PDB file of C-alpha atoms and ligand atoms in Angstrom:
ATOM      1  CA  UNK A1336      11.714  74.220 110.848  1.00 94.00           C
ATOM      2  CA  UNK A1337      14.403  72.761 108.550  1.00 97.00           C
ATOM      3  CA  UNK A1338      18.040  73.026 109.575  1.00 97.00           C
ATOM      4  CA  UNK A1339      18.559  75.683 106.897  1.00 97.00           C
ATOM      5  CA  UNK A1340      15.730  77.710 108.239  1.00 98.00           C
ATOM      6  CA  UNK A1341      16.986  77.428 111.798  1.00 98.00           C
ATOM      7  CA  UNK A1342      20.425  78.542 110.670  1.00 98.00           C
ATOM      8  CA  UNK A1343      18.961  81.454 108.776  1.00 98.00           C
ATOM      9  CA  UNK A1344      17.041  82.420 111.888  1.00 98.00           C
ATOM     10  CA  UNK A1345      20.213  82.313 113.942  1.00 98.00           C
ATOM     11  CA  UNK A1346      22.006  84.445 111.383  1.00 98.00           C
ATOM     12  CA  UNK A1347      19.171  86.999 111.473  1.00 98.00           C
ATOM     13  CA  UNK A1348      19.359  87.095 115.308  1.00 98.00           C
ATOM     14  CA  UNK A1349      23.140  87.647 115.154  1.00 98.00           C
ATOM     15  CA  UNK A1350      22.682  90.552 112.696  1.00 98.00           C
ATOM     16  CA  UNK A1351      20.701  92.446 115.209  1.00 98.00           C
ATOM     17  CA  UNK A1352      22.439  91.207 118.333  1.00 98.00           C
ATOM     18  CA  UNK A1353      23.486  93.843 120.855  1.00 98.00           C
ATOM     19  CA  UNK A1354      24.591  91.485 123.679  1.00 98.00           C
ATOM     20  CA  UNK A1355      28.185  92.808 123.729  1.00 98.00           C
ATOM     21  CA  UNK A1356      29.977  95.899 122.647  1.00 98.00           C
ATOM     22  CA  UNK A1357      31.292  94.465 119.420  1.00 98.00           C
ATOM     23  CA  UNK A1358      27.987  95.412 117.803  1.00 98.00           C
ATOM     24  CA  UNK A1359      28.952  99.029 118.176  1.00 98.00           C
ATOM     25  CA  UNK A1360      31.974  98.723 115.768  1.00 98.00           C
ATOM     26  CA  UNK A1361      30.836  96.034 113.405  1.00 98.00           C
ATOM     27  CA  UNK A1362      30.054  96.754 109.706  1.00 98.00           C
ATOM     28  CA  UNK A1363      28.357  93.355 109.194  1.00 98.00           C
ATOM     29  CA  UNK A1364      28.021  90.443 111.579  1.00 98.00           C
ATOM     30  CA  UNK A1365      29.551  87.187 110.326  1.00 98.00           C
ATOM     31  CA  UNK A1366      27.270  84.319 111.433  1.00 98.00           C
ATOM     32  CA  UNK A1367      28.996  81.528 109.410  1.00 98.00           C
ATOM     33  CA  UNK A1368      28.145  79.677 106.226  1.00 98.00           C
ATOM     34  CA  UNK A1369      28.081  76.251 104.664  1.00 98.00           C
ATOM     35  CA  UNK A1370      25.682  73.379 104.042  1.00 98.00           C
ATOM     36  CA  UNK A1371      23.273  72.771 106.922  1.00 98.00           C
ATOM     37  CA  UNK A1372      24.086  69.038 106.758  1.00 98.00           C
ATOM     38  CA  UNK A1373      27.874  69.473 106.880  1.00 98.00           C
ATOM     39  CA  UNK A1374      29.856  66.549 108.415  1.00 98.00           C
ATOM     40  CA  UNK A1375      32.604  68.940 109.283  1.00 98.00           C
ATOM     41  CA  UNK A1376      32.380  72.269 111.071  1.00 98.00           C
ATOM     42  CA  UNK A1377      35.314  74.559 111.315  1.00 98.00           C
ATOM     43  CA  UNK A1378      35.351  77.184 114.074  1.00 98.00           C
ATOM     44  CA  UNK A1379      37.846  80.056 113.986  1.00 98.00           C
ATOM     45  CA  UNK A1380      38.302  83.029 116.206  1.00 98.00           C
ATOM     46  CA  UNK A1381      36.606  86.110 114.976  1.00 98.00           C
ATOM     47  CA  UNK A1382      36.035  88.057 111.736  1.00 98.00           C
ATOM     48  CA  UNK A1383      38.864  90.219 110.435  1.00 97.00           C
ATOM     49  CA  UNK A1384      38.499  93.361 108.246  1.00 97.00           C
ATOM     50  CA  UNK A1385      37.464  91.619 105.080  1.00 97.00           C
ATOM     51  CA  UNK A1386      34.942  89.386 106.858  1.00 98.00           C
ATOM     52  CA  UNK A1387      33.487  92.443 108.654  1.00 98.00           C
ATOM     53  CA  UNK A1388      33.002  94.220 105.297  1.00 98.00           C
ATOM     54  CA  UNK A1389      31.428  91.263 103.500  1.00 98.00           C
ATOM     55  CA  UNK A1390      29.671  89.373 106.336  1.00 98.00           C
ATOM     56  CA  UNK A1391      31.366  86.082 105.397  1.00 98.00           C
ATOM     57  CA  UNK A1392      33.962  84.108 107.397  1.00 98.00           C
ATOM     58  CA  UNK A1393      37.489  83.472 106.261  1.00 98.00           C
ATOM     59  CA  UNK A1394      37.636  85.300 102.999  1.00 98.00           C
ATOM     60  CA  UNK A1395      40.929  87.127 103.476  1.00 96.00           C
ATOM     61  CA  UNK A1396      44.509  85.693 103.445  1.00 96.00           C
ATOM     62  CA  UNK A1397      43.696  83.193 106.158  1.00 97.00           C
ATOM     63  CA  UNK A1398      40.620  82.089 104.254  1.00 98.00           C
ATOM     64  CA  UNK A1399      42.656  81.603 101.043  1.00 97.00           C
ATOM     65  CA  UNK A1400      45.075  79.369 102.921  1.00 97.00           C
ATOM     66  CA  UNK A1401      42.161  77.539 104.593  1.00 98.00           C
ATOM     67  CA  UNK A1402      40.860  76.685 101.063  1.00 98.00           C
ATOM     68  CA  UNK A1403      44.210  75.248 100.225  1.00 97.00           C
ATOM     69  CA  UNK A1404      44.257  73.211 103.435  1.00 97.00           C
ATOM     70  CA  UNK A1405      40.820  71.846 102.702  1.00 98.00           C
ATOM     71  CA  UNK A1406      42.102  70.846  99.280  1.00 96.00           C
ATOM     72  CA  UNK A1407      44.816  68.784 101.081  1.00 91.00           C
ATOM     73  CA  UNK A1408      41.914  66.702 102.330  1.00 96.00           C
ATOM     74  CA  UNK A1409      40.052  66.561  99.034  1.00 96.00           C
ATOM     75  CA  UNK A1410      37.428  69.011 100.326  1.00 98.00           C
ATOM     76  CA  UNK A1411      36.068  72.253  98.969  1.00 98.00           C
ATOM     77  CA  UNK A1412      35.025  75.160 101.042  1.00 98.00           C
ATOM     78  CA  UNK A1413      31.358  74.549 100.143  1.00 98.00           C
ATOM     79  CA  UNK A1414      31.584  71.007 101.742  1.00 98.00           C
ATOM     80  CA  UNK A1415      32.027  72.352 105.245  1.00 98.00           C
ATOM     81  CA  UNK A1416      30.407  74.809 107.673  1.00 98.00           C
ATOM     82  CA  UNK A1417      32.713  77.663 108.619  1.00 98.00           C
ATOM     83  CA  UNK A1418      32.182  80.064 111.499  1.00 98.00           C
ATOM     84  CA  UNK A1419      33.841  81.750 114.348  1.00 98.00           C
ATOM     85  CA  UNK A1420      33.548  81.849 118.231  1.00 98.00           C
ATOM     86  CA  UNK A1421      32.665  85.560 117.945  1.00 98.00           C
ATOM     87  CA  UNK A1422      30.421  86.711 115.138  1.00 98.00           C
ATOM     88  CA  UNK A1423      31.400  90.327 115.085  1.00 98.00           C
ATOM     89  CA  UNK A1424      34.951  91.691 114.437  1.00 98.00           C
ATOM     90  CA  UNK A1425      36.963  92.639 117.502  1.00 98.00           C
ATOM     91  CA  UNK A1426      38.383  96.183 116.852  1.00 98.00           C
ATOM     92  CA  UNK A1427      41.854  96.039 115.284  1.00 96.00           C
ATOM     93  CA  UNK A1428      41.657  92.204 115.345  1.00 95.00           C
ATOM     94  CA  UNK A1429      42.328  92.112 119.129  1.00 97.00           C
ATOM     95  CA  UNK A1430      41.651  88.922 120.958  1.00 97.00           C
ATOM     96  CA  UNK A1431      37.904  88.365 121.880  1.00 98.00           C
ATOM     97  CA  UNK A1432      37.177  89.199 125.528  1.00 98.00           C
ATOM     98  CA  UNK A1433      35.516  86.713 127.810  1.00 97.00           C
ATOM     99  CA  UNK A1434      32.251  88.614 127.880  1.00 98.00           C
ATOM    100  CA  UNK A1435      32.281  88.632 124.026  1.00 98.00           C
ATOM    101  CA  UNK A1436      32.860  84.900 123.956  1.00 98.00           C
ATOM    102  CA  UNK A1437      30.113  84.362 126.438  1.00 98.00           C
ATOM    103  CA  UNK A1438      27.653  86.696 124.528  1.00 98.00           C
ATOM    104  CA  UNK A1439      28.188  84.681 121.283  1.00 98.00           C
ATOM    105  CA  UNK A1440      28.334  81.249 122.915  1.00 98.00           C
ATOM    106  CA  UNK A1441      24.612  80.511 122.617  1.00 98.00           C
ATOM    107  CA  UNK A1442      24.550  81.248 118.946  1.00 98.00           C
ATOM    108  CA  UNK A1443      27.512  78.905 118.343  1.00 98.00           C
ATOM    109  CA  UNK A1444      25.874  76.203 120.554  1.00 98.00           C
ATOM    110  CA  UNK A1445      22.640  76.423 118.490  1.00 98.00           C
ATOM    111  CA  UNK A1446      24.548  76.224 115.255  1.00 98.00           C
ATOM    112  CA  UNK A1447      26.453  73.082 116.384  1.00 98.00           C
ATOM    113  CA  UNK A1448      23.236  71.504 117.660  1.00 98.00           C
ATOM    114  CA  UNK A1449      21.384  72.075 114.338  1.00 98.00           C
ATOM    115  CA  UNK A1450      24.199  71.147 112.069  1.00 98.00           C
ATOM    116  CA  UNK A1451      25.201  68.227 114.218  1.00 98.00           C
ATOM    117  CA  UNK A1452      28.570  67.768 112.515  1.00 98.00           C
ATOM    118  CA  UNK A1453      30.563  64.557 113.013  1.00 98.00           C
ATOM    119  CA  UNK A1454      33.786  66.517 113.403  1.00 98.00           C
ATOM    120  CA  UNK A1455      34.375  69.996 114.725  1.00 98.00           C
ATOM    121  CA  UNK A1456      37.776  71.471 113.755  1.00 98.00           C
ATOM    122  CA  UNK A1457      38.852  74.213 116.125  1.00 98.00           C
ATOM    123  CA  UNK A1458      41.186  76.714 114.478  1.00 98.00           C
ATOM    124  CA  UNK A1459      43.381  78.433 117.043  1.00 97.00           C
ATOM    125  CA  UNK A1460      43.186  78.595 120.826  1.00 96.00           C
ATOM    126  CA  UNK A1461      39.927  80.383 121.502  1.00 97.00           C
ATOM    127  CA  UNK A1462      37.705  77.703 119.782  1.00 98.00           C
ATOM    128  CA  UNK A1463      40.017  74.946 121.102  1.00 98.00           C
ATOM    129  CA  UNK A1464      39.480  76.076 124.732  1.00 97.00           C
ATOM    130  CA  UNK A1465      35.732  75.778 124.317  1.00 97.00           C
ATOM    131  CA  UNK A1466      36.040  72.061 123.962  1.00 97.00           C
ATOM    132  CA  UNK A1467      39.435  71.305 125.509  1.00 97.00           C
ATOM    133  CA  UNK A1468      40.016  73.791 128.328  1.00 96.00           C
ATOM    134  CA  UNK A1469      43.549  73.912 129.558  1.00 95.00           C
ATOM    135  CA  UNK A1470      45.342  72.015 126.789  1.00 97.00           C
ATOM    136  CA  UNK A1471      48.312  73.130 124.843  1.00 97.00           C
ATOM    137  CA  UNK A1472      47.737  73.307 121.055  1.00 96.00           C
ATOM    138  CA  UNK A1473      51.289  72.233 120.408  1.00 96.00           C
ATOM    139  CA  UNK A1474      50.563  68.932 122.172  1.00 96.00           C
ATOM    140  CA  UNK A1475      47.092  68.153 120.899  1.00 97.00           C
ATOM    141  CA  UNK A1476      46.849  69.546 117.380  1.00 98.00           C
ATOM    142  CA  UNK A1477      45.768  66.989 114.762  1.00 98.00           C
ATOM    143  CA  UNK A1478      44.399  64.435 117.395  1.00 98.00           C
ATOM    144  CA  UNK A1479      40.800  63.511 117.193  1.00 98.00           C
ATOM    145  CA  UNK A1480      38.943  63.279 120.452  1.00 98.00           C
ATOM    146  CA  UNK A1481      35.529  62.024 121.088  1.00 98.00           C
ATOM    147  CA  UNK A1482      33.504  64.598 123.000  1.00 96.00           C
ATOM    148  CA  UNK A1483      29.940  63.301 123.546  1.00 93.00           C
ATOM    149  CA  UNK A1484      28.240  62.650 120.241  1.00 95.00           C
ATOM    150  CA  UNK A1485      30.884  64.040 118.001  1.00 98.00           C
ATOM    151  CA  UNK A1486      34.684  64.331 117.458  1.00 98.00           C
ATOM    152  CA  UNK A1487      36.820  67.437 117.917  1.00 98.00           C
ATOM    153  CA  UNK A1488      40.205  68.068 116.366  1.00 98.00           C
ATOM    154  CA  UNK A1489      42.239  71.088 117.404  1.00 98.00           C
ATOM    155  CA  UNK A1490      44.405  72.621 114.639  1.00 98.00           C
ATOM    156  CA  UNK A1491      46.581  75.686 114.411  1.00 98.00           C
ATOM    157  CA  UNK A1492      44.920  78.778 113.120  1.00 98.00           C
ATOM    158  CA  UNK A1493      45.667  79.227 109.427  1.00 98.00           C
ATOM    159  CA  UNK A1494      46.678  82.870 109.981  1.00 97.00           C
ATOM    160  CA  UNK A1495      49.292  81.698 112.550  1.00 96.00           C
ATOM    161  CA  UNK A1496      50.606  79.143 110.144  1.00 94.00           C
ATOM    162  CA  UNK A1497      50.893  81.866 107.479  1.00 95.00           C
ATOM    163  CA  UNK A1498      52.926  84.105 109.704  1.00 95.00           C
ATOM    164  CA  UNK A1499      55.032  81.411 111.443  1.00 96.00           C
ATOM    165  CA  UNK A1500      56.612  79.247 108.705  1.00 95.00           C
ATOM    166  CA  UNK A1501      57.482  76.533 111.350  1.00 95.00           C
ATOM    167  CA  UNK A1502      53.719  75.716 111.846  1.00 96.00           C
ATOM    168  CA  UNK A1503      53.005  75.269 108.201  1.00 96.00           C
ATOM    169  CA  UNK A1504      54.093  71.559 107.842  1.00 96.00           C
ATOM    170  CA  UNK A1505      52.064  70.674 110.906  1.00 96.00           C
ATOM    171  CA  UNK A1506      48.826  72.218 109.708  1.00 97.00           C
ATOM    172  CA  UNK A1507      49.292  70.771 106.205  1.00 97.00           C
ATOM    173  CA  UNK A1508      49.809  67.283 107.810  1.00 97.00           C
ATOM    174  CA  UNK A1509      46.861  67.693 110.143  1.00 97.00           C
ATOM    175  CA  UNK A1510      44.536  68.542 107.234  1.00 98.00           C
ATOM    176  CA  UNK A1511      45.942  65.696 105.126  1.00 97.00           C
ATOM    177  CA  UNK A1512      44.808  63.221 107.818  1.00 97.00           C
ATOM    178  CA  UNK A1513      41.252  64.455 107.679  1.00 98.00           C
ATOM    179  CA  UNK A1514      39.823  61.868 105.219  1.00 98.00           C
ATOM    180  CA  UNK A1515      41.018  59.036 107.431  1.00 98.00           C
ATOM    181  CA  UNK A1516      39.740  60.718 110.524  1.00 98.00           C
ATOM    182  CA  UNK A1517      36.381  61.432 108.880  1.00 98.00           C
ATOM    183  CA  UNK A1518      36.170  57.774 107.971  1.00 98.00           C
ATOM    184  CA  UNK A1519      36.821  56.780 111.643  1.00 98.00           C
ATOM    185  CA  UNK A1520      34.268  59.263 112.896  1.00 98.00           C
ATOM    186  CA  UNK A1521      31.625  58.020 110.518  1.00 98.00           C
ATOM    187  CA  UNK A1522      32.196  54.393 111.556  1.00 97.00           C
ATOM    188  CA  UNK A1523      32.189  55.107 115.285  1.00 97.00           C
ATOM    189  CA  UNK A1524      29.199  57.390 115.245  1.00 96.00           C
ATOM    190  CA  UNK A1525      27.201  54.925 113.131  1.00 90.00           C
ATOM    191  CA  UNK A1526      27.973  52.051 115.344  1.00 81.00           C
ATOM    192  CA  UNK A1527      27.683  53.813 118.738  1.00 65.00           C
ATOM    193  CA  UNK A1528      24.449  55.775 118.775  1.00 57.00           C
ATOM    194  CA  UNK A1529      23.693  55.366 122.423  1.00 53.00           C
ATOM    195  CA  UNK A1530      26.020  57.976 123.899  1.00 54.00           C
ATOM    196  CA  UNK A1531      23.860  60.332 126.062  1.00 52.00           C
ATOM    197  CA  UNK A1532      23.744  63.876 124.758  1.00 51.00           C
ATOM    198  CA  UNK A1533      25.344  66.452 127.067  1.00 50.00           C
ATOM    199  CA  UNK A1534      25.785  70.163 126.693  1.00 48.00           C
ATOM    200  CA  UNK A1535      28.822  70.825 124.524  1.00 49.00           C
ATOM    201  CA  UNK A1536      30.313  73.352 127.014  1.00 46.00           C
ATOM    202  CA  UNK A1537      30.466  70.703 129.824  1.00 41.00           C
ATOM    203  CA  UNK A1538      32.152  68.236 127.567  1.00 44.00           C
ATOM    204  CA  UNK A1539      35.430  66.643 128.631  1.00 42.00           C
ATOM    205  CA  UNK A1540      37.721  64.800 126.273  1.00 41.00           C
ATOM    206  CA  UNK A1541      37.103  61.112 126.263  1.00 42.00           C
ATOM    207  CA  UNK A1542      39.233  59.391 123.707  1.00 46.00           C
ATOM    208  CA  UNK A1543      42.075  60.548 121.531  1.00 51.00           C
ATOM    209  CA  UNK A1544      42.662  58.891 118.225  1.00 52.00           C
ATOM    210  CA  UNK A1545      46.246  59.889 117.974  1.00 45.00           C
ATOM    211  CA  UNK A1546      48.924  60.143 120.553  1.00 33.00           C
ATOM    212  CA  UNK A1547      47.881  60.122 124.290  1.00 32.00           C
ATOM    213  CA  UNK A1548      47.555  63.649 125.731  1.00 34.00           C
ATOM    214  CA  UNK A1549      46.709  65.027 129.134  1.00 32.00           C
ATOM    215  CA  UNK A1550      45.197  68.364 129.944  1.00 33.00           C
ATOM    216  CA  UNK A1551      47.903  70.926 130.565  1.00 31.00           C
ATOM    217  CA  UNK A1552      47.947  74.170 132.515  1.00 33.00           C
ATOM    218  CA  UNK A1553      45.963  76.603 130.475  1.00 35.00           C
ATOM    219  CA  UNK A1554      48.233  78.791 128.219  1.00 39.00           C
ATOM    220  CA  UNK A1555      46.755  82.215 128.091  1.00 39.00           C
ATOM    221  CA  UNK A1556      45.775  82.965 124.494  1.00 40.00           C
ATOM    222  CA  UNK A1557      48.346  85.201 122.886  1.00 39.00           C
ATOM    223  CA  UNK A1558      47.458  88.282 120.872  1.00 37.00           C
ATOM    224  CA  UNK A1559      47.258  87.456 117.083  1.00 39.00           C
ATOM    225  CA  UNK A1560      47.146  90.440 114.980  1.00 37.00           C
ATOM    226  CA  UNK A1561      47.292  88.268 111.866  1.00 37.00           C
ATOM    227  CA  UNK A1562      44.411  88.923 109.606  1.00 35.00           C
TER     228      UNK A1562
HETATM  229  N1  URA B 108      40.201  84.638 111.121  1.00 88.82           N
HETATM  230  C1  URA B 108      39.222  84.045 111.840  1.00 88.82           C
HETATM  231  O1  URA B 108      39.428  83.383 112.893  1.00 88.82           O
HETATM  232  N2  URA B 108      38.046  84.060 111.314  1.00 88.82           N
HETATM  233  C2  URA B 108      37.794  84.683 110.141  1.00 88.82           C
HETATM  234  O2  URA B 108      36.627  84.639 109.754  1.00 88.82           O
HETATM  235  C3  URA B 108      38.872  85.242 109.464  1.00 88.82           C
HETATM  236  C4  URA B 108      40.072  85.241 110.022  1.00 88.82           C
END
């Protein structure tokens, strides 16, 4: 099966998934979209109202801003794979619950495995905690960490930056660094092919390509009714 076929199969499974209660209130599931061979994968939180209606990720105000952020890095939306940690809209855009995150995790794992991106950008805390449990986004955003056979960069959620002006310069600067970070990732992954593969969810940060950070006490994710 080609990568595209596998991703289409996952999307089809997502569309009929009843593994958590979110299926009861969804209009359409939002599996994710982008090129199957994307070097960069962006993972947000969960679909909002617009996404739920159209079955596509990041198409509302946060999505419009995301397109601007990608342009900062000389990228277009169609260059990257975009998805969320939960594939169906949490009612009233509430935070995803642990059982909803768990129910969707295998879909996300399969997407990551098949796309095999060099860089995963987590947007907001829920996707960041999947890869860097316990860290504080204010201390790690924009830093690229090697986690097994790829790199992960935590970034603020575009919706948070839209609603908190103070975060905007940081997210703009983080995206502007992306071409340089992608270059580093390409070089390191091409020269170091012997890293043993481990399941993504057991990954621990190995190296940071920016300031040194240490894992902090986990900040409980705060409610973001932003999109
Ligand atoms: N916010 C997200 O996290 N994901 C979307 O798809 C839209 C808004």
